């Protein structure tokens, strides 16, 4: 009797459980198609998290005692500007894998031996909830091509890719274990603008021509690593700093860049230049992988103006 009761009950409980976790993410009806906003908006999406092993923390020249939390969030960002949209960083596991693993409690992916990703929500479902589909996006750019920033690039193959030749070369370099080329097969021949040919002498590229969305070179972590600077009404000047830092104590205690940077010297130079820049321009710097800071941010469908 008890066994039969369990057999009947179990699927119901499972259905409720997964409905709660994935229902809103995977099956939510799409919102009405978004109109260009009058004031620029920044949306932040949950593109998963990274569990970092002790050796993976030590690589940043900080200790778990200093960082407090060792896990790293993986955020994705959408800038909705009156003249178009920019997708910035696109997650660590492709949406199709996340969808296929939805019934297994989320998708898992070992980025490297010290970093394991878990993703439970697709990027496209979070875009759909605010009225966008990947094919609506005007521009796509990534801070850099490492696996935890590039997973859904193929979805944005119809957008114009804002790319640096140095990163492009790195992305298709044979035997490069820091990237997963299958994440961006469709970008090899997609529409693209070469930032290096259109930037200021300070390595700044003005995406919409009004100074409100700037992509700025900050090489070292990878050859074409870059940061995003936004001029928002409510937050003022904001820098989304890619992987210039990973943990806050690296910045606070002026620790040297990780030893496995593409170029430690370039990273150190970029950090110095960016620190000078944010001070001079009164810009707030966000570390994308910083847990405590990310936890406090408004997530889509809420947004910053
Ligand atoms: Zn990263």
PDB file of N, CA and C in Angstrom, residues 4 6-7 9 11 17 27 40 79 81 108 115 132 142 144 151 180-181 217 239 245 249 256 260 276 294:
ATOM      1  N   UNK A   4       2.724   1.684  -3.199  1.00  0.00           N
ATOM      2  CA  UNK A   4       1.876   2.180  -4.282  1.00  0.00           C
ATOM      3  C   UNK A   4       1.642   3.680  -4.122  1.00  0.00           C
ATOM      4  N   UNK A   6       3.573   5.803  -2.703  1.00  0.00           N
ATOM      5  CA  UNK A   6       4.808   6.502  -3.087  1.00  0.00           C
ATOM      6  C   UNK A   6       4.915   6.633  -4.603  1.00  0.00           C
ATOM      7  N   UNK A   7       4.590   5.505  -5.251  1.00  0.00           N
ATOM      8  CA  UNK A   7       4.726   5.489  -6.717  1.00  0.00           C
ATOM      9  C   UNK A   7       3.831   6.537  -7.357  1.00  0.00           C
ATOM     10  N   UNK A   9       2.651   9.293  -5.725  1.00  0.00           N
ATOM     11  CA  UNK A   9       2.990  10.629  -5.221  1.00  0.00           C
ATOM     12  C   UNK A   9       4.275  11.181  -5.845  1.00  0.00           C
ATOM     13  N   UNK A  11       5.889  11.196  -8.767  1.00  0.00           N
ATOM     14  CA  UNK A  11       5.927  12.044  -9.979  1.00  0.00           C
ATOM     15  C   UNK A  11       5.295  13.414  -9.742  1.00  0.00           C
ATOM     16  N   UNK A  17       8.289  20.208  -7.975  1.00  0.00           N
ATOM     17  CA  UNK A  17       9.665  20.664  -7.706  1.00  0.00           C
ATOM     18  C   UNK A  17      10.289  21.307  -8.929  1.00  0.00           C
ATOM     19  N   UNK A  27       9.692  27.875 -19.368  1.00  0.00           N
ATOM     20  CA  UNK A  27       8.389  27.811 -20.025  1.00  0.00           C
ATOM     21  C   UNK A  27       7.574  29.095 -19.919  1.00  0.00           C
ATOM     22  N   UNK A  40      18.252  54.916 -21.392  1.00  0.00           N
ATOM     23  CA  UNK A  40      19.042  53.691 -21.474  1.00  0.00           C
ATOM     24  C   UNK A  40      18.856  52.810 -20.226  1.00  0.00           C
ATOM     25  N   UNK A  79      22.366  45.870 -22.452  1.00  0.00           N
ATOM     26  CA  UNK A  79      22.185  47.317 -22.455  1.00  0.00           C
ATOM     27  C   UNK A  79      21.126  47.622 -23.502  1.00  0.00           C
ATOM     28  N   UNK A  81      19.542  50.566 -25.262  1.00  0.00           N
ATOM     29  CA  UNK A  81      19.773  51.992 -25.541  1.00  0.00           C
ATOM     30  C   UNK A  81      18.662  52.428 -26.509  1.00  0.00           C
ATOM     31  N   UNK A 108      25.830  21.078 -15.691  1.00  0.00           N
ATOM     32  CA  UNK A 108      27.147  21.166 -15.054  1.00  0.00           C
ATOM     33  C   UNK A 108      28.236  21.121 -16.118  1.00  0.00           C
ATOM     34  N   UNK A 115      37.555  24.793 -11.514  1.00  0.00           N
ATOM     35  CA  UNK A 115      36.372  25.637 -11.636  1.00  0.00           C
ATOM     36  C   UNK A 115      35.229  24.868 -12.300  1.00  0.00           C
ATOM     37  N   UNK A 132      12.658  40.305 -25.480  1.00  0.00           N
ATOM     38  CA  UNK A 132      13.719  40.233 -26.498  1.00  0.00           C
ATOM     39  C   UNK A 132      13.975  38.792 -26.902  1.00  0.00           C
ATOM     40  N   UNK A 142      31.967  40.615 -25.935  1.00  0.00           N
ATOM     41  CA  UNK A 142      32.341  39.890 -24.715  1.00  0.00           C
ATOM     42  C   UNK A 142      33.563  40.575 -24.115  1.00  0.00           C
ATOM     43  N   UNK A 144      35.906  39.010 -22.824  1.00  0.00           N
ATOM     44  CA  UNK A 144      36.969  38.159 -23.359  1.00  0.00           C
ATOM     45  C   UNK A 144      36.374  36.791 -23.646  1.00  0.00           C
ATOM     46  N   UNK A 151      29.629  31.287 -23.786  1.00  0.00           N
ATOM     47  CA  UNK A 151      28.908  30.040 -24.105  1.00  0.00           C
ATOM     48  C   UNK A 151      27.780  30.204 -25.119  1.00  0.00           C
ATOM     49  N   UNK A 180      36.451  27.507 -25.763  1.00  0.00           N
ATOM     50  CA  UNK A 180      35.702  26.402 -26.351  1.00  0.00           C
ATOM     51  C   UNK A 180      35.137  26.909 -27.683  1.00  0.00           C
ATOM     52  N   UNK A 181      35.856  26.600 -28.744  1.00  0.00           N
ATOM     53  CA  UNK A 181      35.527  27.190 -30.046  1.00  0.00           C
ATOM     54  C   UNK A 181      34.129  26.815 -30.539  1.00  0.00           C
ATOM     55  N   UNK A 217      39.680  49.013 -24.089  1.00  0.00           N
ATOM     56  CA  UNK A 217      40.693  47.961 -24.053  1.00  0.00           C
ATOM     57  C   UNK A 217      41.318  47.851 -22.659  1.00  0.00           C
ATOM     58  N   UNK A 239      31.540  50.974 -14.549  1.00  0.00           N
ATOM     59  CA  UNK A 239      32.378  50.089 -15.363  1.00  0.00           C
ATOM     60  C   UNK A 239      32.083  48.642 -15.011  1.00  0.00           C
ATOM     61  N   UNK A 245      39.644  41.851 -12.449  1.00  0.00           N
ATOM     62  CA  UNK A 245      39.790  41.217 -11.126  1.00  0.00           C
ATOM     63  C   UNK A 245      38.729  40.129 -11.050  1.00  0.00           C
ATOM     64  N   UNK A 249      39.314  41.308  -2.771  1.00  0.00           N
ATOM     65  CA  UNK A 249      40.608  41.560  -2.089  1.00  0.00           C
ATOM     66  C   UNK A 249      41.797  41.720  -3.054  1.00  0.00           C
ATOM     67  N   UNK A 256      49.133  41.006  -7.034  1.00  0.00           N
ATOM     68  CA  UNK A 256      49.595  40.852  -8.422  1.00  0.00           C
ATOM     69  C   UNK A 256      48.565  40.034  -9.211  1.00  0.00           C
ATOM     70  N   UNK A 260      48.625  32.779 -14.389  1.00  0.00           N
ATOM     71  CA  UNK A 260      48.241  32.150 -15.663  1.00  0.00           C
ATOM     72  C   UNK A 260      47.549  33.131 -16.618  1.00  0.00           C
ATOM     73  N   UNK A 276      43.434  54.379 -12.548  1.00  0.00           N
ATOM     74  CA  UNK A 276      43.619  55.817 -12.755  1.00  0.00           C
ATOM     75  C   UNK A 276      42.384  56.407 -13.441  1.00  0.00           C
ATOM     76  N   UNK A 294      27.381  41.062  -6.530  1.00  0.00           N
ATOM     77  CA  UNK A 294      26.353  40.563  -7.448  1.00  0.00           C
ATOM     78  C   UNK A 294      25.043  40.275  -6.717  1.00  0.00           C
TER      79      UNK A 294
END
